[in-house]
mmCIF file with all atom_site columns, C-alpha atoms and ligand atoms in Angstrom:
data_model
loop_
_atom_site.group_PDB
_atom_site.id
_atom_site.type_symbol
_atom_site.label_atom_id
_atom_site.label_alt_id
_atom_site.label_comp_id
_atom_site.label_asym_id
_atom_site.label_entity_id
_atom_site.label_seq_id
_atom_site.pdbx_PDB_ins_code
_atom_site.Cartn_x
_atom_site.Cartn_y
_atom_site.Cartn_z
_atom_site.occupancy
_atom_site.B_iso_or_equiv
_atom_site.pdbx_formal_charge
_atom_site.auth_seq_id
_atom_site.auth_comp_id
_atom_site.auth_asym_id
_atom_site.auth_atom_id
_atom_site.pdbx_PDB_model_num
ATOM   1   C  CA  . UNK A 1 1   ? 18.937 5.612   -18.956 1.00 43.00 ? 9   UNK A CA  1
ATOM   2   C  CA  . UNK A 1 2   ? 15.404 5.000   -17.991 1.00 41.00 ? 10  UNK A CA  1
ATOM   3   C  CA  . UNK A 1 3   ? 13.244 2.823   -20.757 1.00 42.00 ? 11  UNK A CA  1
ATOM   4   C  CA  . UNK A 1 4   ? 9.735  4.006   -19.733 1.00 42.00 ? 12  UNK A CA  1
ATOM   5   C  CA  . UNK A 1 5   ? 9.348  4.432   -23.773 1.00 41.00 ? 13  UNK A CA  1
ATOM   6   C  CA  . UNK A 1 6   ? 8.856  0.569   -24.543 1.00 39.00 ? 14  UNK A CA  1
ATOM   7   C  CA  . UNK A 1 7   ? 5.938  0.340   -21.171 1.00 40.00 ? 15  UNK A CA  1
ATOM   8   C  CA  . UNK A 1 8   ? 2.753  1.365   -22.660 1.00 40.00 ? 16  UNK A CA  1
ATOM   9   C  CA  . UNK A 1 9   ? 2.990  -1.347  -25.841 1.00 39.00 ? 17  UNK A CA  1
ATOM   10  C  CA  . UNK A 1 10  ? 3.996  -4.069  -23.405 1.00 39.00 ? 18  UNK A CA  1
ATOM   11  C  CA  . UNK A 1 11  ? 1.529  -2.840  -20.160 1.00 39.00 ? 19  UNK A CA  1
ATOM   12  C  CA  . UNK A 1 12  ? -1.003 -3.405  -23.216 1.00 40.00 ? 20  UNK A CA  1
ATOM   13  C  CA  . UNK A 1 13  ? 0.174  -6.575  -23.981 1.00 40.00 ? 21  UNK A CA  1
ATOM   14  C  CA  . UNK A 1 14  ? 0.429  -7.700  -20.085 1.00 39.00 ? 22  UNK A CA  1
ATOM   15  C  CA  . UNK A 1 15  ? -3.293 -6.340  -19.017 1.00 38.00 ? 23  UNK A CA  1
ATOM   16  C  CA  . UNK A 1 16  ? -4.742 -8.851  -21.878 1.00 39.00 ? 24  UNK A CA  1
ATOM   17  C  CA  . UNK A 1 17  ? -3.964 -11.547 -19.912 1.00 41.00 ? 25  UNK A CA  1
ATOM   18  C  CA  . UNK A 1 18  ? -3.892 -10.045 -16.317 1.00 41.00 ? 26  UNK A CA  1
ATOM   19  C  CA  . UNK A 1 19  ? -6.885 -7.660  -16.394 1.00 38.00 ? 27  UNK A CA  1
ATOM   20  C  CA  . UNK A 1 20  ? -7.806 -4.708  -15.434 1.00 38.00 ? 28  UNK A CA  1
ATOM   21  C  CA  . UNK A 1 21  ? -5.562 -3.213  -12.680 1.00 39.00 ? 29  UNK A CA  1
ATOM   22  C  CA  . UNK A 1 22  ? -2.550 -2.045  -14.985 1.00 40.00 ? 30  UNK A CA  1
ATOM   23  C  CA  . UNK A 1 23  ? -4.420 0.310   -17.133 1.00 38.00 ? 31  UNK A CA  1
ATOM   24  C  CA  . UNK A 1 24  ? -5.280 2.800   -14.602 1.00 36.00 ? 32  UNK A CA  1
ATOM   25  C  CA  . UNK A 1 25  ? -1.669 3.833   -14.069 1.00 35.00 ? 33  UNK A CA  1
ATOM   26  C  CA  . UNK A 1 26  ? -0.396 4.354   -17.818 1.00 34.00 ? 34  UNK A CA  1
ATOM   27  C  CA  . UNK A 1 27  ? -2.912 6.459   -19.601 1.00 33.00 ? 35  UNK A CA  1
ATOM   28  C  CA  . UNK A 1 28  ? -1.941 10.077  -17.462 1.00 33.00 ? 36  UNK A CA  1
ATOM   29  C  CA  . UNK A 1 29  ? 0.903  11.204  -18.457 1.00 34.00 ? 37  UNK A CA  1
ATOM   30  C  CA  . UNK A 1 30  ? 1.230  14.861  -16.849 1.00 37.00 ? 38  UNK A CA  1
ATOM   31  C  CA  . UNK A 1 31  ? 3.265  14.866  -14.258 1.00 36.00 ? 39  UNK A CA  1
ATOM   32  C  CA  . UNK A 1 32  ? 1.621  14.852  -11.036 1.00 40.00 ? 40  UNK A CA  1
ATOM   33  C  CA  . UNK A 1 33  ? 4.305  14.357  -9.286  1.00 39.00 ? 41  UNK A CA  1
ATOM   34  C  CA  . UNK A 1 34  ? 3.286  14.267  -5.510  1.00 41.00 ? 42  UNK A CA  1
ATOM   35  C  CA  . UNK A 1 35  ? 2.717  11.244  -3.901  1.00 39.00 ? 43  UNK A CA  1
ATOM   36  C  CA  . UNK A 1 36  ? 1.118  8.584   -5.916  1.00 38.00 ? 44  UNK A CA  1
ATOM   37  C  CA  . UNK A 1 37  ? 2.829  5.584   -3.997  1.00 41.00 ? 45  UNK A CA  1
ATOM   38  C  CA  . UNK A 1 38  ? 1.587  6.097   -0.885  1.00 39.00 ? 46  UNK A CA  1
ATOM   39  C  CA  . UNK A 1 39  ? -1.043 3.235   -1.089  1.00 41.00 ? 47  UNK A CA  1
ATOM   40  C  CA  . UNK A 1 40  ? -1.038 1.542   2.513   1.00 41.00 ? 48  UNK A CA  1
ATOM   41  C  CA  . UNK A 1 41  ? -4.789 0.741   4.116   1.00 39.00 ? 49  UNK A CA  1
ATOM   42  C  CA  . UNK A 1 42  ? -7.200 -1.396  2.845   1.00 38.00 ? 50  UNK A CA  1
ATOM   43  C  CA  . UNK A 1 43  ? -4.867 -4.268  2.318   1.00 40.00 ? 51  UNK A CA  1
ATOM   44  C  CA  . UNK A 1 44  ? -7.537 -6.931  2.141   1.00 39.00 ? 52  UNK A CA  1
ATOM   45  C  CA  . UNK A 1 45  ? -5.877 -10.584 2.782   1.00 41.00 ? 53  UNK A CA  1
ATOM   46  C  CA  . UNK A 1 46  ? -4.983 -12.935 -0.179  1.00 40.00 ? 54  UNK A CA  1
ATOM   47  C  CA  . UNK A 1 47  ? -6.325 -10.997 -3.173  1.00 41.00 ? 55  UNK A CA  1
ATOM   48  C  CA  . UNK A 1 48  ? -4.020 -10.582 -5.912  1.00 43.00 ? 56  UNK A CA  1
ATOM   49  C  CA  . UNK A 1 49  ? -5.625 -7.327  -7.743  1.00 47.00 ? 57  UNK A CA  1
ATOM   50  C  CA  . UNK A 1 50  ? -2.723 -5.153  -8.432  1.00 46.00 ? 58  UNK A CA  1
ATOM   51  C  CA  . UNK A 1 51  ? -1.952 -2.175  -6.058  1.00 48.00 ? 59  UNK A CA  1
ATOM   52  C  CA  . UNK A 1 52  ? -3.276 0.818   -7.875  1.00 49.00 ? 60  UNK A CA  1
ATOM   53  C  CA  . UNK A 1 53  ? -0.603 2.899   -9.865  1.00 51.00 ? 61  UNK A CA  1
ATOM   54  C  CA  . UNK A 1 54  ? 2.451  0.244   -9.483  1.00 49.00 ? 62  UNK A CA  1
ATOM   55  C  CA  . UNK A 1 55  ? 4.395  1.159   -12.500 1.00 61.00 ? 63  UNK A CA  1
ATOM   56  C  CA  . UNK A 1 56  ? 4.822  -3.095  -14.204 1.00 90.00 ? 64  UNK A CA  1
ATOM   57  C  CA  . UNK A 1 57  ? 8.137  -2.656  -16.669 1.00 95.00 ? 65  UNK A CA  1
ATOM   58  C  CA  . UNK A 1 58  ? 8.519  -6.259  -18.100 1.00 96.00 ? 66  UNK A CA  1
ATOM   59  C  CA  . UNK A 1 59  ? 12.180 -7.087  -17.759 1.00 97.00 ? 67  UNK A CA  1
ATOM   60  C  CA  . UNK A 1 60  ? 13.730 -10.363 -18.962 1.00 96.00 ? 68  UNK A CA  1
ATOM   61  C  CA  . UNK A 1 61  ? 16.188 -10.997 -16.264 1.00 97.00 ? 69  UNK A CA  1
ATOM   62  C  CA  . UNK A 1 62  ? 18.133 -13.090 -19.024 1.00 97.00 ? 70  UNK A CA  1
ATOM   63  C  CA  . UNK A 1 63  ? 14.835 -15.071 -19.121 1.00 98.00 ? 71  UNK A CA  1
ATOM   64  C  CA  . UNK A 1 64  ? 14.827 -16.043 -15.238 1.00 98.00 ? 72  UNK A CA  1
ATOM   65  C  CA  . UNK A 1 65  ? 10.813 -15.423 -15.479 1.00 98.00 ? 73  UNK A CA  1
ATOM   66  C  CA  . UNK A 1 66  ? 10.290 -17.763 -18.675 1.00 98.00 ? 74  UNK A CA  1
ATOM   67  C  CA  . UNK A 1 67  ? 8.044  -20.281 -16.870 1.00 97.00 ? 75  UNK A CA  1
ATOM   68  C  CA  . UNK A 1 68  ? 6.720  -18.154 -14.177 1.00 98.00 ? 76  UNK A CA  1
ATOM   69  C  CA  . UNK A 1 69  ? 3.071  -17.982 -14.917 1.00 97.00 ? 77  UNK A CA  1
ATOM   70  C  CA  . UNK A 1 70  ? 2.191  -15.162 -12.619 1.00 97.00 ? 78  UNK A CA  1
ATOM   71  C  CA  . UNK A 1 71  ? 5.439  -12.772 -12.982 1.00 98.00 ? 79  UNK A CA  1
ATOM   72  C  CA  . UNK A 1 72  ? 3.869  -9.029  -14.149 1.00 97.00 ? 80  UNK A CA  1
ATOM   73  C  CA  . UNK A 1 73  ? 6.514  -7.284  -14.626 1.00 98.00 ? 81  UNK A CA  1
ATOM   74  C  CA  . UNK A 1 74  ? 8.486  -5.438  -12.077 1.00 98.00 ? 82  UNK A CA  1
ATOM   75  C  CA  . UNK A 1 75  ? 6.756  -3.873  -9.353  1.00 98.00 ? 83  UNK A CA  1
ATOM   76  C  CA  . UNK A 1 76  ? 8.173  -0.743  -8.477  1.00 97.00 ? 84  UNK A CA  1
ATOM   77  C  CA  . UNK A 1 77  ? 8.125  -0.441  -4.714  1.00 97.00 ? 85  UNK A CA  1
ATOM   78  C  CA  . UNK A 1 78  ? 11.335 2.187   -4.421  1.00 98.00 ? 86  UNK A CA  1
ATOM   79  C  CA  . UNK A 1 79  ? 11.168 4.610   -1.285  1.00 98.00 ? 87  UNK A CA  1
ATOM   80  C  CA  . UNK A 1 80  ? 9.936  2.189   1.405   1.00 98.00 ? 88  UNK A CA  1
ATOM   81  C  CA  . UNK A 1 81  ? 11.667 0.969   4.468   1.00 98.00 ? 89  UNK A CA  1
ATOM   82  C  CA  . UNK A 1 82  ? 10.346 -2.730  4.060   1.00 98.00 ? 90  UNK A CA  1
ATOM   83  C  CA  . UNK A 1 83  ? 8.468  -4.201  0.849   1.00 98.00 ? 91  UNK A CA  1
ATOM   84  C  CA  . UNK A 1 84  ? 6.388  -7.996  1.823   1.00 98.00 ? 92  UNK A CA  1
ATOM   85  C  CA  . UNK A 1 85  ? 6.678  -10.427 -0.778  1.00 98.00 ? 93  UNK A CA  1
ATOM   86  C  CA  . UNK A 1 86  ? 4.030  -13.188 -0.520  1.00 98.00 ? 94  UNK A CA  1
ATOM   87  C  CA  . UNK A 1 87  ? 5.833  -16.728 -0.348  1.00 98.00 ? 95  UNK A CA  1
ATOM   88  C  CA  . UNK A 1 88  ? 3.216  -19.695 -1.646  1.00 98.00 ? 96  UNK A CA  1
ATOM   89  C  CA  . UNK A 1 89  ? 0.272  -17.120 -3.510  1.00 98.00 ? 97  UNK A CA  1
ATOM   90  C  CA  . UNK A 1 90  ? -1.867 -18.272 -5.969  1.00 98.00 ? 98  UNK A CA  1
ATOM   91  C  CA  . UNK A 1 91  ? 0.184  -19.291 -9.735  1.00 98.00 ? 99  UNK A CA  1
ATOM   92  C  CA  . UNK A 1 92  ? 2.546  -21.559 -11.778 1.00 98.00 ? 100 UNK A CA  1
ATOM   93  C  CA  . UNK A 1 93  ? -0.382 -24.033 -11.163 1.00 97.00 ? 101 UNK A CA  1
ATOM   94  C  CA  . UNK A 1 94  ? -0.938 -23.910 -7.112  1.00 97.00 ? 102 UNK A CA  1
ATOM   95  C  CA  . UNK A 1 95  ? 0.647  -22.376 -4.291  1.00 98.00 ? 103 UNK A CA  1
ATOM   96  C  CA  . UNK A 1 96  ? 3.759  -22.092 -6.077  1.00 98.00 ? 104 UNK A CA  1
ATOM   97  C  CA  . UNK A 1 97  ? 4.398  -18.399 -6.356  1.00 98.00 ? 105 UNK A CA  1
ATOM   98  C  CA  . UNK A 1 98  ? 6.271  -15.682 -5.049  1.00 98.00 ? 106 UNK A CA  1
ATOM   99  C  CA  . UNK A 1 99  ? 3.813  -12.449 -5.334  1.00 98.00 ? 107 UNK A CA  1
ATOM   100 C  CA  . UNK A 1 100 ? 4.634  -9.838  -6.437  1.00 98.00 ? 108 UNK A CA  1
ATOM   101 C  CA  . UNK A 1 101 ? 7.219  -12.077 -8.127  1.00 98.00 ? 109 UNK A CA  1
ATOM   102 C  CA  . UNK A 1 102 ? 9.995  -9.146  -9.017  1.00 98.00 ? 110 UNK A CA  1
ATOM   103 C  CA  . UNK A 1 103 ? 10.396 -5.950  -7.137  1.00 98.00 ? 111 UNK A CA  1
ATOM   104 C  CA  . UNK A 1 104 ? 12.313 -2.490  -7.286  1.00 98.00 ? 112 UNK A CA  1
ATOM   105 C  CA  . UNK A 1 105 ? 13.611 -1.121  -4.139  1.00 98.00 ? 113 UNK A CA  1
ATOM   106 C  CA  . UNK A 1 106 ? 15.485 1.120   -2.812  1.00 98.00 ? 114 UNK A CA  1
ATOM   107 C  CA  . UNK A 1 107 ? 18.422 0.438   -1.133  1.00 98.00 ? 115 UNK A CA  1
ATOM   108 C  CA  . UNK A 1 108 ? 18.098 -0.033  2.518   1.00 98.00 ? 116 UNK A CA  1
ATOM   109 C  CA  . UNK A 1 109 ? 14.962 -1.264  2.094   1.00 98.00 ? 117 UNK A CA  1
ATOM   110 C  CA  . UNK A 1 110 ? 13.816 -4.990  4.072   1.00 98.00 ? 118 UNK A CA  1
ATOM   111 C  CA  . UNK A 1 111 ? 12.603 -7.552  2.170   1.00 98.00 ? 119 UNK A CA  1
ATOM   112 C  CA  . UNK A 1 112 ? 9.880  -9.657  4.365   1.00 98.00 ? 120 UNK A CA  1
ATOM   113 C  CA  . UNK A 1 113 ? 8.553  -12.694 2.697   1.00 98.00 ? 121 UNK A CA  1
ATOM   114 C  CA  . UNK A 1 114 ? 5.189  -13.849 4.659   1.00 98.00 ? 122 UNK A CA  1
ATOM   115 C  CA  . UNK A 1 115 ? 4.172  -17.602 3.761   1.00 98.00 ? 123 UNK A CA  1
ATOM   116 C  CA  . UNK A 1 116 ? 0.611  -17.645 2.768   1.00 98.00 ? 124 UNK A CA  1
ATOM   117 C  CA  . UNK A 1 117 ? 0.283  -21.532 4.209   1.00 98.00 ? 125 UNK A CA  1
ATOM   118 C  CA  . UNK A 1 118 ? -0.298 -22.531 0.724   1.00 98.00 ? 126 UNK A CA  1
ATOM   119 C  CA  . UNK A 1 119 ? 1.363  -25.245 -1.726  1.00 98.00 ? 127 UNK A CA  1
ATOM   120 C  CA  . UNK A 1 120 ? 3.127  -26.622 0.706   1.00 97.00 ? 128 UNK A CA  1
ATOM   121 C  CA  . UNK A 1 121 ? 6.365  -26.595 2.148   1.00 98.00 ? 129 UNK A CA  1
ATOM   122 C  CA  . UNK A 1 122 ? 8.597  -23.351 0.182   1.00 98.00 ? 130 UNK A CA  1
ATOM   123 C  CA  . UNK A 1 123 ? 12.290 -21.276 1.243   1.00 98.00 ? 131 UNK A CA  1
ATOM   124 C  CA  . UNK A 1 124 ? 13.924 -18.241 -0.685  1.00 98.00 ? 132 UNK A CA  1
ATOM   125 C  CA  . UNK A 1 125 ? 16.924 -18.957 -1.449  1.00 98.00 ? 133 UNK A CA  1
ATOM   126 C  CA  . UNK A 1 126 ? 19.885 -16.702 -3.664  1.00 98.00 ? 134 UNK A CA  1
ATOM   127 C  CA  . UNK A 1 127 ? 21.795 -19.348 -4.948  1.00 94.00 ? 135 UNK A CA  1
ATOM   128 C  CA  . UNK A 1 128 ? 23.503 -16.809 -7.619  1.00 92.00 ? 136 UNK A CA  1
ATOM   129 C  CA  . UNK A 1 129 ? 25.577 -14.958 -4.471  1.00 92.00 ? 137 UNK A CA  1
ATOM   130 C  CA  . UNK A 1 130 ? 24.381 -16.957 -1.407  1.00 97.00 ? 138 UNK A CA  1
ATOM   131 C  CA  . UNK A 1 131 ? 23.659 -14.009 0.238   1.00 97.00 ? 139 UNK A CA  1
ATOM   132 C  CA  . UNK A 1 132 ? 20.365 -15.235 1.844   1.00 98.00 ? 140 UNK A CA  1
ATOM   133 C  CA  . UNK A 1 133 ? 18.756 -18.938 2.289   1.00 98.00 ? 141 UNK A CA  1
ATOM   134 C  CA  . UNK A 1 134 ? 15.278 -19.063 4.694   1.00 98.00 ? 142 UNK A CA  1
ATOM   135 C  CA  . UNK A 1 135 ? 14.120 -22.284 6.468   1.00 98.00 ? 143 UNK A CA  1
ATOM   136 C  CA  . UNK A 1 136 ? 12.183 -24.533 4.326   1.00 98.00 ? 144 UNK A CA  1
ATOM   137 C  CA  . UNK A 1 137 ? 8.872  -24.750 5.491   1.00 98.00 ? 145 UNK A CA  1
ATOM   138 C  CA  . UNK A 1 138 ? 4.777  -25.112 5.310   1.00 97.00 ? 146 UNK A CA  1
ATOM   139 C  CA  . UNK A 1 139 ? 4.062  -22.623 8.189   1.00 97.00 ? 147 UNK A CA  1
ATOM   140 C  CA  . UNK A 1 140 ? 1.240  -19.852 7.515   1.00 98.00 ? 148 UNK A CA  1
ATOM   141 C  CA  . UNK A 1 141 ? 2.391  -16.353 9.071   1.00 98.00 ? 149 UNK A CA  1
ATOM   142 C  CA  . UNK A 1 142 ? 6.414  -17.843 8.964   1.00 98.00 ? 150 UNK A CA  1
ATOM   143 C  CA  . UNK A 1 143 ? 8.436  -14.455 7.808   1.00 98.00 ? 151 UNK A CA  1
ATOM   144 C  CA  . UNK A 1 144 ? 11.733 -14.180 6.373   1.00 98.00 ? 152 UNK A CA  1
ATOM   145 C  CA  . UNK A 1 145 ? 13.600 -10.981 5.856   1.00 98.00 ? 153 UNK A CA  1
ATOM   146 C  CA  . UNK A 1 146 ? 16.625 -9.643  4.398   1.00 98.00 ? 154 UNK A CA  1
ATOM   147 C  CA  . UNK A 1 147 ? 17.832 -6.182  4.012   1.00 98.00 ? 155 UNK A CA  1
ATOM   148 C  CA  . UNK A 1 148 ? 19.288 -4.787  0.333   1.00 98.00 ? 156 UNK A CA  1
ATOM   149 C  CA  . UNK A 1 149 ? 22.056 -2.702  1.151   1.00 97.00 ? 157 UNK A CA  1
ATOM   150 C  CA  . UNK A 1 150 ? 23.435 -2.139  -2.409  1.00 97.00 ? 158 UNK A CA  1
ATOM   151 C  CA  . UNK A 1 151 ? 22.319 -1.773  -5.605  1.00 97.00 ? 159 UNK A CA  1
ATOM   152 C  CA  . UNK A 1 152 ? 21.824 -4.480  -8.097  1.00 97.00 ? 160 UNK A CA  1
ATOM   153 C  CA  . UNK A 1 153 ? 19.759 -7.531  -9.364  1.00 97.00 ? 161 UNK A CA  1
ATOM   154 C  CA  . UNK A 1 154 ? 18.804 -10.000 -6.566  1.00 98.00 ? 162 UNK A CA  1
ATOM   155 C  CA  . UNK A 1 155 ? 17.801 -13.119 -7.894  1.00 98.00 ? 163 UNK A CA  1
ATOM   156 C  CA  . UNK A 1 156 ? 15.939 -16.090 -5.755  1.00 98.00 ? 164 UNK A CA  1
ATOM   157 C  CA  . UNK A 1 157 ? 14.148 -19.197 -6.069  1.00 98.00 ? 165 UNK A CA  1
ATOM   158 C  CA  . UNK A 1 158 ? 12.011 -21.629 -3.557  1.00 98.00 ? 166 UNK A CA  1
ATOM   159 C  CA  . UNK A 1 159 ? 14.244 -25.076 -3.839  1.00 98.00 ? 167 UNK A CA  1
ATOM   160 C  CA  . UNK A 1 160 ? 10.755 -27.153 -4.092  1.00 98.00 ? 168 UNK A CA  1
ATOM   161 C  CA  . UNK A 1 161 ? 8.902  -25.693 -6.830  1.00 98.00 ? 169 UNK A CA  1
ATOM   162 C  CA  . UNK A 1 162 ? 12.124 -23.726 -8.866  1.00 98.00 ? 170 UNK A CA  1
ATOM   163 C  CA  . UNK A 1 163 ? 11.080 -26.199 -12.068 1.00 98.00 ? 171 UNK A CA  1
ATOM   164 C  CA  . UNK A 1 164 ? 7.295  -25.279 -11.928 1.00 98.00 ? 172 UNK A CA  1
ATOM   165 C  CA  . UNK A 1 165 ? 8.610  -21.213 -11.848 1.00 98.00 ? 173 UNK A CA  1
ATOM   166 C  CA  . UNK A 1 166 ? 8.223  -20.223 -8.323  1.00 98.00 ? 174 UNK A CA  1
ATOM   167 C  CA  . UNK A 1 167 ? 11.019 -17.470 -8.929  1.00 98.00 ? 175 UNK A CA  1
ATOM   168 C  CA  . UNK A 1 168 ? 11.602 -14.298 -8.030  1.00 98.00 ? 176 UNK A CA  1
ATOM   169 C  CA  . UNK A 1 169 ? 13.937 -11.177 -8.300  1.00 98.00 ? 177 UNK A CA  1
ATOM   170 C  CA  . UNK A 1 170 ? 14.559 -8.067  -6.498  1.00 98.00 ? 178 UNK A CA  1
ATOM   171 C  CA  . UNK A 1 171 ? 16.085 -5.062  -8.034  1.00 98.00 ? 179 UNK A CA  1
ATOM   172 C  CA  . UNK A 1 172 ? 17.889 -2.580  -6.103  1.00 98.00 ? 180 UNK A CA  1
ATOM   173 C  CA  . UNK A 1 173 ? 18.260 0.910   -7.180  1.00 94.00 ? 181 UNK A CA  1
HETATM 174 CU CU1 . CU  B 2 .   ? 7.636  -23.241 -3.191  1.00 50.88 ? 23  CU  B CU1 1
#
């Protein structure tokens, strides 16, 4: 079921155009098992340098991503009550990006977007089940949440900048 074989040939594809951080995580494979996730502290503000071991599998989502300049592949972000999605970082040519742009969850977990005040005025909206639809707005610090109860594919977009590929997903294991 799992597909970890195809990651190393595409994580080498990705870090030639993203840099450095995805390397780290890929080249030790012997199982050391205990607790490599558990990277809170430090969390400087606004830099985008990728969060140490994050495994990045680059799914298609039916080619949802195909003009989303900053998606890296799917963060993997499973075991923690609440996962923060920045709303207006740095890509597709601005402020125009959801970062990281997908996620894997568990379920239960709580989604919080935080707007970063950037590229002006953004929402999160699933328009594929309607299940969740923020405010529209500029606001630095605004939050939106919503909690993933079951499993599945959760895709969103911000209404504004949809066409310049300010998209996002959230998977749900
Ligand atoms: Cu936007």
């Amino acid at each position: 079921m799992t597909q970890r074989f195809t990651r190393r040939s595409v994580l080498r594809a990705t870090a030639a155009s993203t840099g450095i951080a995805l390397l780290a995580g890929c080249s030790s494979s012997s199982g050391d098992g205990s607790g490599g996730a558990g990277d809170e502290g430090g969390d400087g503000d606004g830099s985008s340098d990728g969060e140490g071991t994050s495994e990045h599998e680059m799914r298609d989502f039916g080619g949802w991503f195909d003009r989303t300049g900053n998606y890296d592949g799917v963060h993997d972000l499973t075991g923690q009550d609440q996962v923060t999605v920045a709303v207006g970082a740095a890509g597709n040519g601005g402020g125009y990006a959801f970062a990281p742009a997908a996620v894997q969850v568990s379920s239960g977990t709580t989604v919080l977007w935080e707007w970063t005040g950037n590229g002006g005025t953004h929402n999160v909206v699933n328009r594929e089940d309607g299940l969740f639809e923020s405010e529209l707005t500029v606001s630095e610090g605004h939050t939106f949440e919503y909690t993933f109860e079951e499993s599945g594919e959760y895709k969103y977009v911000c209404v504004p900048h949809e066409t310049l590929g300010m998209v996002g997903v959230v998977v749900v294991e």
